PDB file of C-alpha atoms in Angstrom:
ATOM      1  CA  MET R   1      -5.864  -8.982  25.665  1.00 43.00           C
ATOM      2  CA  VAL R   2      -5.386 -10.117  22.056  1.00 47.00           C
ATOM      3  CA  ALA R   3      -8.468 -10.821  19.965  1.00 51.00           C
ATOM      4  CA  GLU R   4      -9.080 -14.468  19.098  1.00 56.00           C
ATOM      5  CA  GLY R   5      -7.536 -15.265  15.722  1.00 55.00           C
ATOM      6  CA  ALA R   6      -5.678 -11.941  15.422  1.00 57.00           C
ATOM      7  CA  PRO R   7      -2.158 -13.467  15.435  1.00 66.00           C
ATOM      8  CA  SER R   8      -3.068 -16.053  12.805  1.00 74.00           C
ATOM      9  CA  ALA R   9      -4.800 -13.414  10.641  1.00 67.00           C
ATOM     10  CA  LEU R  10      -1.757 -11.174  10.961  1.00 69.00           C
ATOM     11  CA  PHE R  11       0.625 -14.001  10.061  1.00 72.00           C
ATOM     12  CA  ALA R  12      -1.489 -15.055   7.078  1.00 75.00           C
ATOM     13  CA  SER R  13      -1.576 -11.471   5.812  1.00 74.00           C
ATOM     14  CA  VAL R  14       2.175 -11.023   6.207  1.00 81.00           C
ATOM     15  CA  GLU R  15       2.771 -14.323   4.415  1.00 82.00           C
ATOM     16  CA  SER R  16       0.557 -13.190   1.521  1.00 82.00           C
ATOM     17  CA  LEU R  17       2.712 -10.130   0.727  1.00 92.00           C
ATOM     18  CA  ASP R  18       4.059 -10.359  -2.821  1.00 93.00           C
ATOM     19  CA  GLU R  19       7.837 -10.677  -2.473  1.00 95.00           C
ATOM     20  CA  VAL R  20       8.407  -9.150  -5.902  1.00 97.00           C
ATOM     21  CA  ILE R  21       6.643  -5.920  -4.916  1.00 97.00           C
ATOM     22  CA  HIS R  22       7.618  -5.962  -1.223  1.00 95.00           C
ATOM     23  CA  GLN R  23      10.902  -4.119  -1.692  1.00 97.00           C
ATOM     24  CA  LYS R  24      11.350  -0.356  -1.374  1.00 97.00           C
ATOM     25  CA  VAL R  25      12.422   0.469  -4.936  1.00 98.00           C
ATOM     26  CA  ARG R  26      10.017  -1.973  -6.606  1.00 98.00           C
ATOM     27  CA  LEU R  27       7.138  -0.718  -4.460  1.00 98.00           C
ATOM     28  CA  GLY R  28       8.068   2.818  -5.538  1.00 98.00           C
ATOM     29  CA  ILE R  29       8.148   1.804  -9.197  1.00 99.00           C
ATOM     30  CA  MET R  30       4.763   0.102  -9.011  1.00 98.00           C
ATOM     31  CA  SER R  31       3.255   3.007  -7.055  1.00 98.00           C
ATOM     32  CA  ALA R  32       4.495   5.512  -9.636  1.00 98.00           C
ATOM     33  CA  LEU R  33       3.183   3.408 -12.512  1.00 98.00           C
ATOM     34  CA  MET R  34      -0.190   2.884 -10.859  1.00 97.00           C
ATOM     35  CA  ALA R  35      -0.519   6.635 -10.291  1.00 97.00           C
ATOM     36  CA  SER R  36       0.542   7.713 -13.784  1.00 95.00           C
ATOM     37  CA  GLN R  37      -0.085   4.534 -15.847  1.00 94.00           C
ATOM     38  CA  GLU R  38       3.187   5.199 -17.696  1.00 96.00           C
ATOM     39  CA  ALA R  39       6.622   6.493 -16.783  1.00 98.00           C
ATOM     40  CA  ASP R  40       9.984   6.681 -18.449  1.00 97.00           C
ATOM     41  CA  PHE R  41      13.311   5.565 -17.023  1.00 97.00           C
ATOM     42  CA  ARG R  42      14.499   9.087 -16.262  1.00 96.00           C
ATOM     43  CA  PHE R  43      11.318   9.993 -14.366  1.00 97.00           C
ATOM     44  CA  LEU R  44      11.535   6.841 -12.247  1.00 98.00           C
ATOM     45  CA  LYS R  45      15.241   7.369 -11.580  1.00 98.00           C
ATOM     46  CA  GLU R  46      14.733  10.950 -10.432  1.00 97.00           C
ATOM     47  CA  THR R  47      11.548  10.240  -8.490  1.00 97.00           C
ATOM     48  CA  LEU R  48      13.015   7.286  -6.608  1.00 98.00           C
ATOM     49  CA  ASN R  49      16.511   8.805  -6.290  1.00 98.00           C
ATOM     50  CA  VAL R  50      18.318   5.649  -7.409  1.00 98.00           C
ATOM     51  CA  THR R  51      21.201   4.913  -9.747  1.00 98.00           C
ATOM     52  CA  ASP R  52      20.748   3.697 -13.319  1.00 97.00           C
ATOM     53  CA  GLY R  53      22.034   0.243 -12.411  1.00 98.00           C
ATOM     54  CA  ASN R  54      19.879  -0.118  -9.318  1.00 98.00           C
ATOM     55  CA  LEU R  55      16.754   0.964 -11.185  1.00 98.00           C
ATOM     56  CA  SER R  56      17.533  -1.353 -14.115  1.00 98.00           C
ATOM     57  CA  ILE R  57      17.825  -4.370 -11.823  1.00 98.00           C
ATOM     58  CA  HIS R  58      14.476  -3.674 -10.158  1.00 98.00           C
ATOM     59  CA  LEU R  59      12.709  -2.922 -13.444  1.00 98.00           C
ATOM     60  CA  THR R  60      14.001  -6.213 -14.853  1.00 98.00           C
ATOM     61  CA  LYS R  61      12.723  -8.097 -11.798  1.00 98.00           C
ATOM     62  CA  LEU R  62       9.248  -6.559 -12.247  1.00 99.00           C
ATOM     63  CA  GLU R  63       9.295  -7.191 -15.988  1.00 98.00           C
ATOM     64  CA  ASP R  64      10.382 -10.818 -15.488  1.00 98.00           C
ATOM     65  CA  ALA R  65       7.455 -11.268 -13.075  1.00 98.00           C
ATOM     66  CA  GLY R  66       5.110  -9.983 -15.786  1.00 98.00           C
ATOM     67  CA  TYR R  67       4.157  -6.875 -13.778  1.00 99.00           C
ATOM     68  CA  LEU R  68       5.274  -4.284 -16.312  1.00 98.00           C
ATOM     69  CA  LEU R  69       6.037  -3.829 -19.974  1.00 98.00           C
ATOM     70  CA  SER R  70       8.831  -1.764 -21.444  1.00 97.00           C
ATOM     71  CA  ARG R  71       8.725   0.079 -24.736  1.00 97.00           C
ATOM     72  CA  LYS R  72      12.095   1.069 -26.176  1.00 94.00           C
ATOM     73  CA  GLU R  73      12.472   3.693 -28.871  1.00 92.00           C
ATOM     74  CA  PHE R  74      14.860   6.401 -29.942  1.00 90.00           C
ATOM     75  CA  VAL R  75      14.015  10.048 -29.380  1.00 85.00           C
ATOM     76  CA  ARG R  76      16.404  12.478 -31.071  1.00 88.00           C
ATOM     77  CA  LYS R  77      18.853   9.595 -31.554  1.00 87.00           C
ATOM     78  CA  LYS R  78      18.853   8.779 -27.829  1.00 88.00           C
ATOM     79  CA  PRO R  79      17.346   5.644 -26.307  1.00 87.00           C
ATOM     80  CA  HIS R  80      14.084   6.250 -24.464  1.00 92.00           C
ATOM     81  CA  THR R  81      12.374   3.519 -22.446  1.00 96.00           C
ATOM     82  CA  THR R  82       8.829   3.823 -21.154  1.00 98.00           C
ATOM     83  CA  TYR R  83       7.196   1.458 -18.672  1.00 98.00           C
ATOM     84  CA  THR R  84       3.539   0.591 -18.156  1.00 98.00           C
ATOM     85  CA  PRO R  85       1.937  -1.799 -15.665  1.00 98.00           C
ATOM     86  CA  THR R  86       0.386  -4.969 -17.073  1.00 98.00           C
ATOM     87  CA  ASP R  87      -3.000  -6.294 -16.001  1.00 98.00           C
ATOM     88  CA  ALA R  88      -1.135  -8.843 -13.872  1.00 98.00           C
ATOM     89  CA  GLY R  89       0.928  -6.030 -12.353  1.00 98.00           C
ATOM     90  CA  ARG R  90      -2.174  -4.003 -11.514  1.00 98.00           C
ATOM     91  CA  LYS R  91      -3.814  -7.059  -9.959  1.00 98.00           C
ATOM     92  CA  ALA R  92      -0.691  -7.902  -7.931  1.00 98.00           C
ATOM     93  CA  PHE R  93      -0.401  -4.305  -6.715  1.00 98.00           C
ATOM     94  CA  HIS R  94      -4.047  -4.192  -5.588  1.00 97.00           C
ATOM     95  CA  GLU R  95      -3.650  -7.565  -3.854  1.00 96.00           C
ATOM     96  CA  TYR R  96      -0.497  -6.248  -2.165  1.00 96.00           C
ATOM     97  CA  LEU R  97      -2.387  -3.201  -0.875  1.00 96.00           C
ATOM     98  CA  GLY R  98      -5.184  -5.477   0.333  1.00 94.00           C
ATOM     99  CA  ALA R  99      -2.670  -7.569   2.279  1.00 92.00           C
ATOM    100  CA  LEU R 100      -1.260  -4.401   3.867  1.00 92.00           C
ATOM    101  CA  GLU R 101      -4.766  -3.335   4.873  1.00 92.00           C
ATOM    102  CA  ARG R 102      -5.379  -6.731   6.487  1.00 88.00           C
ATOM    103  CA  ILE R 103      -2.081  -6.434   8.378  1.00 87.00           C
ATOM    104  CA  VAL R 104      -3.056  -3.010   9.707  1.00 89.00           C
ATOM    105  CA  GLN R 105      -6.483  -4.315  10.754  1.00 86.00           C
ATOM    106  CA  ALA R 106      -5.077  -7.432  12.440  1.00 82.00           C
ATOM    107  CA  ALA R 107      -2.357  -5.446  14.209  1.00 79.00           C
ATOM    108  CA  GLY R 108      -4.946  -2.908  15.362  1.00 78.00           C
ATOM    109  CA  GLN R 109      -6.985  -5.662  17.002  1.00 71.00           C
ATOM    110  CA  GLY R 110      -4.092  -6.345  19.332  1.00 60.00           C
ATOM    111  CA  ALA R 111      -3.839  -2.726  20.489  1.00 53.00           C
TER     112      ALA R 111
END
């Protein structure tokens, strides 16, 4: 027997997932940045095991959404880009995790 309201709570929680974050690579980027507060391109590329182009596309999507900031500089004459989450990015990530928790709770009510 399914608990009263469980399907609607589950649907509402699924609908509230942030589509910018709800993608494997972007979720990995945000998770890494939330854990370390700062990461460079090379670290993210190696950690997530993605190509330069793939990572660049996802970083741009997150930056365009206002979820991260990039800082570009040259280190020993080579470009070096570091990323940090913005306040909006931190808030969106925590809201995303909250939505996942609600999904787990609502799905568990049907078990």
